[in-house]
Amino acid sequence: MIEALKHLNLRARREWLKAAGAASLLAMSGRLGAIPLWKDAKFSDNPFTLGVASGDPSPDGFVIWSKLAPKPLEHGQGMPRRALEVDWLVASDERMLEVVQRGKVIAHPELGHSLHVELKGLRPAANYYYQFIAAGAASPIGRARTLPQADSELSQLRFGVAGCQRYEDGYFTAWKHLAAEDFDFVFHYGDYIYEYGPMRGSKTRPVTRTMPGAPDETYTLDDYRNRYAIYKLDPDLQAAHHATPFVMSFDDHEVDNNWAGDTSEEGVPSEIFLLRRAAAFHAWYEHMPVRRAQMPRGPHIQMFRRFTAGDLMTVHVLDTRQYRSPIACGDGVKANCAEAADPRRSLLGGMQEKWLHDGFKGHRARWTVLAQQIPIMRGDRNPDPKIAALEAELKELGNSMGMGPMGFVGKSMVVDCHIEVAHTHTGGMPMSVHAFCLSSRRAVARLHADGRVEYRTDPAWFTDYHRREGVE
């Protein structure tokens, strides 16, 4: 947090601190005496139109999420500005007969009536099922899975990697296929929504479907809420969330194209852009199955975090946006960009770099996975402004640490390949770098204890996203 403040001017810091104080009060609101509740609540429409989700799994629990929105595309989403108490249940069977935990959670209007429940005390490496009930209305039933104990022997792990899902580009049929998989989790590296206004198609990039209401570019909290509702109404995306827990991250389009730190693509004053970033982060939290630790404080959010699955894998989820130096050389991929090679530049920031360094030193798992958004591989452009800073930082972090295999999972490159596996030594650190090269940006990975990694995709994921059954 202090690292983030260093990069802000005085006025921006004051705005940040004001928002931080408001967010802190909001975080405590469930503990400050009696909250006036909507006692006589009744719904004439389904309040769970946006589905349910689970995320951030641990060996003894996970987060379960939903959001009350009986009229999701209207202002206020059909909810009064009153808090509502909602019941939740967790069961060991998908019919919800063997209930193992139950409780109540308050849907606050300040958080768009979103629901976040952090579960503990569950069995490791086990499937569970969950459901919410609001004023007699029941949500869909979701499936989640706890991670194996950190010290348990694990032979393999299956997870999906996905992101970059622009609504107009095509139907989310890849999510339908991923929903049918038996995953331990899905890592979503970001671009869950796109902030742009209506897309204008072309012969090479047709508009497959249009956003309801043709909304303009997102700037305010209501704008971002509406955009998430449009995306989350998609049945295939909902099916994937119902089927498996997600580890969520974000990239640029959750806020603004190519933003870096407190710098926007348009170059507006930082104190103005930070207001937009605060609205975007607020909406991101409302719609994601993440923990209270990820509740934003104004324009700042604690996104980087780590997960461990048995003795097989430690996942470091990186934040490659908040602490990034301004884009070098006027953006774009440019060869021989001297600014990109400036050693004072950073992608992770000092605080996050130290956190990652400490995580490397304390690693015990056989696989170390960096879950992030940027392709890390050699190409025919050197240096690439978008990866030069990260490459330099990883060289320094890995120097003389004797790491085991390292996997990089993140944004795919649109190149003519399916799998690229390179074994190299970078700064004294033996690395096994496995890069996804999938233009569809959907893949399944299986990590093995002996260092093998398997990737699988389905050709249908690449060919049917312009159509859906029953839709012409």
C-alpha atoms as one frame of an Amber mdcrd trajectory, in Angstrom:
protein
   0.000   0.000   0.000   2.841   2.420   0.902   4.537   1.498  -2.373   1.408
   2.527  -4.243   1.248   5.904  -2.459   4.835   6.726  -3.406   3.813   7.053
  -7.045   0.954   9.504  -6.394   1.140  13.274  -6.196  -0.062  15.142  -3.083
  -3.591  15.748  -4.341  -3.973  12.151  -5.482  -2.771  10.917  -2.070  -5.412
  13.030  -0.310  -8.155  11.616  -2.549  -6.849   8.112  -1.917  -6.837   8.558
   1.865 -10.390   9.922   1.856 -11.600   6.903  -0.137  -9.578   4.546   2.077
 -11.313   5.869   5.187 -14.736   5.364   3.616 -13.857   1.832   2.540 -12.572
   0.986   6.029 -15.855   2.105   7.580 -17.721   0.035   5.008 -15.604  -3.017
   5.834 -16.552  -2.639   9.514 -20.243  -1.954   8.866 -21.262  -5.528   9.657
 -19.874  -5.131  13.188 -21.143  -1.692  14.193 -24.373  -2.431  16.003 -27.715
  -3.246  14.459 -28.107  -2.672  10.725 -31.622  -1.764   9.550 -32.700  -4.648
   7.362 -35.334  -5.122   4.684 -37.605  -7.252   6.860 -40.598  -7.785   4.568
 -38.569  -8.620   1.475 -40.351 -10.299  -1.434 -39.105 -10.866  -4.970 -41.383
 -11.008  -7.982 -38.349 -11.740 -10.183 -35.424 -14.097  -9.684 -32.842 -12.210
  -7.559 -30.015 -14.550  -8.622 -29.912 -13.637 -12.310 -26.100 -13.313 -12.201
 -25.614 -16.834 -10.848 -23.206 -17.970  -8.147 -19.467 -18.505  -7.979 -16.698
 -19.778  -5.731 -13.083 -18.789  -5.557  -9.746 -18.444  -3.758  -9.707 -22.064
  -2.540  -7.624 -23.162   0.451  -7.168 -26.576   2.111 -10.056 -25.900   4.511
 -12.368 -23.648   2.542 -13.081 -21.158  -0.230 -15.184 -18.087  -0.941 -18.759
 -18.365  -2.170 -20.290 -15.432  -4.025 -23.506 -14.137  -5.500 -25.220 -10.797
  -6.084 -28.876  -9.872  -5.733 -30.028  -8.372  -9.024 -33.648  -9.153  -9.991
 -33.465  -6.539 -12.766 -29.747  -6.655 -13.567 -29.684  -4.179 -16.475 -31.690
  -1.444 -14.752 -30.256   1.293 -12.563 -30.092  -0.172  -9.060 -30.610  -3.642
 -10.559 -34.100  -3.924  -9.073 -32.952  -3.701  -5.448 -34.011  -1.107  -2.847
 -31.325   0.805  -0.993 -31.715  -1.401   2.035 -29.660  -4.252   3.427 -31.025
  -7.787   3.296 -30.085 -10.846   5.327 -29.451 -13.890   3.116 -29.045 -17.540
   4.105 -26.252 -19.742   2.746 -25.684 -23.486   2.887 -22.765 -25.791   2.103
 -23.305 -29.512   1.580 -21.239 -32.559   0.727 -23.746 -33.668  -1.950 -25.124
 -31.866  -4.987 -28.739 -32.337  -3.848 -27.919 -30.259  -0.741 -29.191 -32.961
   1.618 -25.995 -33.452   3.650 -25.508 -29.886   4.890 -22.152 -29.413   6.656
 -22.277 -25.642   7.255 -24.910 -22.926   7.139 -25.122 -19.293   8.084 -26.343
 -15.813   7.220 -24.723 -12.956   5.345 -25.874  -9.381   4.816 -26.229  -8.001
   1.306 -25.219  -4.334   1.669 -26.460  -1.725  -0.815 -23.023  -0.058  -0.553
 -21.601  -3.177  -2.219 -24.381  -3.522  -4.778 -26.011  -6.272  -2.656 -23.130
  -8.615  -3.437 -22.481 -11.595  -1.176 -19.053 -12.845  -0.104 -18.775 -15.691
   2.405 -15.350 -17.018   3.435 -15.666 -20.649   4.486 -13.345 -22.487   6.869
 -13.255 -25.863   8.619 -13.881 -28.035   5.535 -12.005 -31.173   4.497  -9.022
 -30.757   2.157  -9.117 -31.948  -1.462 -12.895 -32.437  -1.316 -15.861 -31.385
  -3.449 -18.592 -29.293  -1.860 -21.826 -27.734  -3.049 -23.341 -24.414  -1.989
 -26.485 -22.333  -2.337 -27.947 -18.986  -1.229 -31.566 -18.301  -0.207 -32.922
 -14.722  -0.190 -36.492 -14.027   0.942 -37.473 -17.582   0.004 -35.816 -17.450
  -3.429 -33.099 -20.071  -3.969 -29.989 -19.554  -6.064 -28.529 -22.133  -8.432
 -26.346 -24.753  -6.748 -22.627 -24.329  -7.289 -19.753 -26.774  -6.936 -16.468
 -25.894  -5.246 -13.373 -27.823  -4.234 -10.855 -27.330  -1.452  -7.127 -27.581
  -2.147  -4.972 -30.425  -0.818  -3.055 -29.830   2.410   0.226 -28.033   1.833
   2.300 -30.963   3.146   0.343 -33.739   1.409   1.888 -35.752  -1.405   0.215
 -34.936  -4.704   0.872 -36.640  -8.040  -1.021 -34.249 -10.340  -3.319 -31.238
 -10.490  -5.752 -30.091 -13.199  -6.625 -26.456 -13.798  -7.887 -24.201 -16.566
  -6.490 -20.867 -17.740  -8.682 -18.272 -19.432  -9.219 -14.577 -20.032  -9.645
 -11.825 -22.668 -13.381 -12.326 -23.187 -14.810  -9.422 -25.160 -18.573  -9.743
 -25.413 -18.939  -8.671 -29.048 -16.175 -10.968 -30.326 -18.241 -14.121 -29.883
 -20.334 -16.343 -27.662 -18.625 -17.731 -24.567 -18.893 -21.333 -25.729 -15.354
 -22.035 -24.498 -16.748 -21.570 -20.998 -19.399 -24.192 -21.737 -16.648 -26.678
 -22.574 -14.566 -25.737 -19.533 -17.628 -26.168 -17.311 -17.688 -29.843 -18.316
 -14.143 -30.392 -17.050 -13.339 -31.725 -13.585 -10.981 -28.951 -12.495  -9.312
 -28.223  -9.204  -9.640 -24.545 -10.143  -9.590 -22.073 -13.045  -7.138 -19.182
 -13.178  -8.689 -16.148 -14.854  -5.877 -13.769 -15.744  -8.081 -10.789 -16.504
  -9.972  -8.790 -19.102 -13.153 -10.246 -17.627 -14.975  -7.278 -19.135 -14.021
  -4.722 -21.787 -14.615  -1.079 -20.993 -15.121   0.102 -24.571 -18.323   1.454
 -26.005 -20.151  -0.372 -28.839 -17.808  -2.251 -31.148 -17.785  -1.507 -34.856
 -17.247  -4.683 -36.805 -15.231  -5.329 -39.924 -14.856  -8.124 -42.454 -11.922
  -9.557 -40.530 -13.490  -8.989 -37.104 -17.265  -9.186 -37.240 -19.543  -8.272
 -34.364 -21.125 -11.548 -33.293 -23.490 -10.011 -30.733 -24.143  -6.551 -29.329
 -24.364  -5.446 -25.727 -27.926  -4.797 -24.519 -28.603  -1.068 -24.491 -25.440
  -0.291 -26.482 -23.719   1.260 -23.432 -20.932   3.785 -23.896 -17.433   3.466
 -22.386 -17.338   2.820 -18.636 -16.296   5.573 -16.220 -18.595   5.474 -13.170
 -19.475   2.761 -10.684 -22.906   2.356 -12.297 -21.231   2.005 -15.712 -18.990
  -0.795 -14.503 -21.830  -2.525 -12.647 -23.886  -2.553 -15.828 -20.996  -3.957
 -17.852 -20.400  -6.819 -15.400 -24.132  -7.596 -15.427 -24.109  -7.862 -19.245
 -21.215 -10.306 -19.144 -22.411 -12.320 -16.148 -25.824 -12.889 -17.717 -24.118
 -15.142 -20.271 -25.251 -18.740 -19.504 -21.942 -20.359 -20.493 -19.916 -18.084
 -18.223 -22.353 -18.781 -15.402 -22.036 -22.521 -16.013 -18.262 -22.350 -15.628
 -18.565 -20.425 -12.364 -21.117 -22.924 -11.088 -18.796 -25.838 -11.891 -15.444
 -24.943 -10.339 -13.688 -22.391  -8.108 -11.907 -19.475  -9.791  -8.670 -17.742
  -8.866  -9.311 -14.228 -10.151  -6.934 -11.549 -11.338  -7.345  -8.482 -13.538
  -5.555  -6.879 -16.447  -6.182  -3.521 -18.121  -9.724  -3.697 -19.509 -11.352
  -4.014 -16.093 -10.340  -0.334 -15.794  -9.000   1.263 -18.990  -7.024   0.008
 -21.953  -3.268  -0.091 -21.259  -3.393   1.730 -17.927  -0.231   1.561 -15.840
  -0.062   2.696 -12.213  -1.806   6.060 -12.012  -1.412   6.682 -15.762  -4.342
   6.249 -18.133  -4.232   5.567 -21.851  -5.708   8.996 -22.525  -3.213  10.809
 -20.309  -5.794  12.451 -18.042  -4.487  13.914 -14.735  -3.654  11.133 -12.297
  -6.067  12.361  -9.606  -8.902  12.163 -12.138  -7.906   8.750 -13.436  -7.680
   7.399  -9.868 -11.368   8.212  -9.377 -12.151   5.997 -12.362  -9.806   3.292
 -11.070 -11.534   3.370  -7.688 -14.940   2.869  -9.335 -13.570   0.025 -11.459
 -11.987  -1.770  -8.492 -15.169  -1.349  -6.441 -17.187  -3.022  -9.197 -14.548
  -5.728  -9.681 -14.756  -6.678  -6.007 -18.560  -6.689  -6.073 -18.599  -9.225
  -8.906 -15.701 -11.545  -8.009 -15.470 -14.516  -5.598 -12.556 -13.068  -3.625
 -11.816 -12.520   0.048 -12.312  -9.459   2.238  -8.558  -8.879   1.931  -9.253
  -7.922  -1.691 -11.831  -5.263  -0.805 -10.485  -2.073  -2.436  -9.409   0.967
  -0.477 -10.223   3.719  -2.920  -8.087   3.237  -6.047  -5.885   0.627  -4.350
  -6.548  -3.086  -4.078  -4.498  -5.926  -2.593  -4.568  -8.245  -5.573  -1.295
 -10.198  -5.428  -1.531 -13.320  -3.271  -0.428 -16.969  -3.288  -1.913 -20.451
  -3.055  -0.302 -23.816  -2.333  -1.658 -27.186  -3.498  -0.059 -30.105  -1.656
   3.643 -30.584  -2.212   3.142 -30.147  -5.957   2.523 -26.474  -6.689   2.694
 -22.962  -5.276   0.874 -20.309  -7.297   1.934 -16.674  -7.038  -0.835 -14.471
  -8.470   0.863 -11.283  -9.634  -0.419  -7.744 -10.072   1.145  -6.386 -13.269
  -0.860  -3.142 -13.415  -0.990  -1.144 -10.159   2.765  -0.748  -9.656   3.833
  -0.618 -13.291   5.925   2.211 -14.682   4.211   4.174 -17.472   4.168   2.318
 -20.795   7.489   2.803 -22.575   8.002   4.321 -26.015   4.446   5.427 -26.552
   2.903   1.955 -26.213   2.825  -0.823 -28.772   5.464  -3.485 -29.444   8.604
  -1.735 -30.635  12.107  -3.016 -31.300  15.122  -1.361 -29.693  13.156   0.724
 -27.198  15.829   2.194 -24.921  13.283   3.417 -22.374  12.076  -0.158 -21.781
  15.578  -1.216 -20.740  15.932   1.551 -18.134  16.838  -0.281 -14.854  14.743
   2.203 -12.866  11.563   0.935 -14.500   9.428  -1.664 -12.765   6.451  -3.831
 -13.483   5.887  -5.309 -10.017   7.023  -2.480  -7.739   9.375  -2.882  -4.807
   6.782  -4.119  -2.300   5.436  -6.851  -4.569   8.928  -7.813  -5.713   9.983
  -8.344  -2.078   6.825 -10.390  -1.454   7.626 -12.577  -4.465  11.278 -12.867
  -3.439  10.251 -14.034   0.040   7.852 -16.527  -1.524  10.627 -17.943  -3.697
  12.955 -18.336  -0.726  10.349 -20.197   1.290   9.148 -22.481  -1.511   8.804
 -26.214  -0.892   6.486 -27.297  -3.696   7.910 -28.966  -6.788   6.237 -26.491
  -9.162   6.344 -22.722  -8.818   3.719 -21.035 -10.980   3.593 -17.320 -11.768
  -0.036 -16.572 -12.581  -0.067 -13.287 -14.477  -1.044 -11.561 -17.705   2.083
 -11.102 -19.810   3.652 -13.582 -22.276   7.211 -14.381 -21.200   9.145 -15.861
 -24.080  11.759 -14.916 -26.610  10.491 -13.394 -29.821  11.873 -11.534 -32.779
  11.409  -8.131 -31.141  13.973  -7.225 -28.504  13.341  -5.680 -26.116   9.553
  -5.783 -25.836   8.460  -2.714 -23.817   5.771  -4.710 -22.054   7.997  -7.502
 -20.703  11.499  -6.073 -20.396  10.935  -4.829 -16.843   9.411  -8.120 -15.680
  12.168 -10.170 -17.305  14.831  -8.133 -15.507  13.061  -8.454 -12.158  12.617
 -12.211 -12.503  16.294 -12.637 -13.380  17.237 -10.845 -10.193  14.707 -12.752
  -8.077  15.766 -16.143  -9.406  19.505 -15.592  -9.100  21.190 -18.456  -7.210
  17.943 -19.707  -5.644  18.080 -23.207  -7.081  14.402 -23.196  -7.971  12.586
 -26.253  -9.273  10.390 -26.185 -12.368   8.628 -22.894 -12.928   5.504 -22.523
 -15.024   4.238 -19.248 -16.406   0.521 -19.175 -17.061  -1.150 -16.106 -18.401
  -2.250 -14.234 -21.460  -1.787 -16.177 -24.659  -0.023 -14.918 -27.748  -1.700
 -15.036 -31.128   1.095 -16.885 -32.874   1.343 -19.948 -35.077   1.930 -22.551
 -32.378   0.081 -24.619 -29.822   2.677 -25.424 -27.179   6.145 -24.062 -26.639
   8.315 -25.593 -23.920  11.755 -24.130 -23.264  14.280 -25.241 -20.669  16.721
 -22.507 -19.831  18.832 -21.027 -17.071  18.033 -17.407 -16.317  20.257 -15.650
 -13.820  21.361 -18.956 -12.352  17.800 -20.219 -11.847  16.884 -23.464 -13.620
  13.506 -22.879 -15.198  11.013 -24.924 -17.136   8.958 -22.320 -18.949   5.664
 -23.476 -20.419   3.940 -20.800 -22.471   0.404 -20.981 -23.816   0.241 -19.940
 -27.473  -3.495 -20.154 -28.015  -5.352 -17.487 -29.930  -8.638 -18.608 -28.389
  -7.213 -18.010 -24.914  -8.708 -21.110 -23.329  -6.572 -24.040 -22.224  -6.386
 -26.936 -19.780  -3.161 -27.735 -17.947  -2.173 -30.797 -15.929   0.980 -30.548
 -13.781   2.750 -33.755 -12.712   5.073 -34.373  -9.810   7.851 -35.592 -12.147
   8.003 -32.192 -13.875   5.834 -33.109 -16.864   3.112 -30.730 -17.966   0.250
 -31.551 -20.323  -1.824 -29.027 -22.252  -5.091 -29.762 -23.955  -7.518 -27.758
 -26.013 -10.588 -28.712 -27.969 -10.895 -27.621 -31.640 -14.540 -26.819 -30.977
 -13.428 -24.040 -28.638 -11.888 -22.270 -31.633 -14.675 -22.840 -34.153 -18.037
 -22.466 -32.411 -17.657 -19.144 -30.613 -19.534 -17.374 -33.412 -22.600 -19.495
 -32.879 -24.647 -21.041 -30.109 -27.240 -23.774 -30.267 -30.591 -22.183 -31.080
 -28.966 -18.873 -32.010 -28.360 -17.832 -35.602
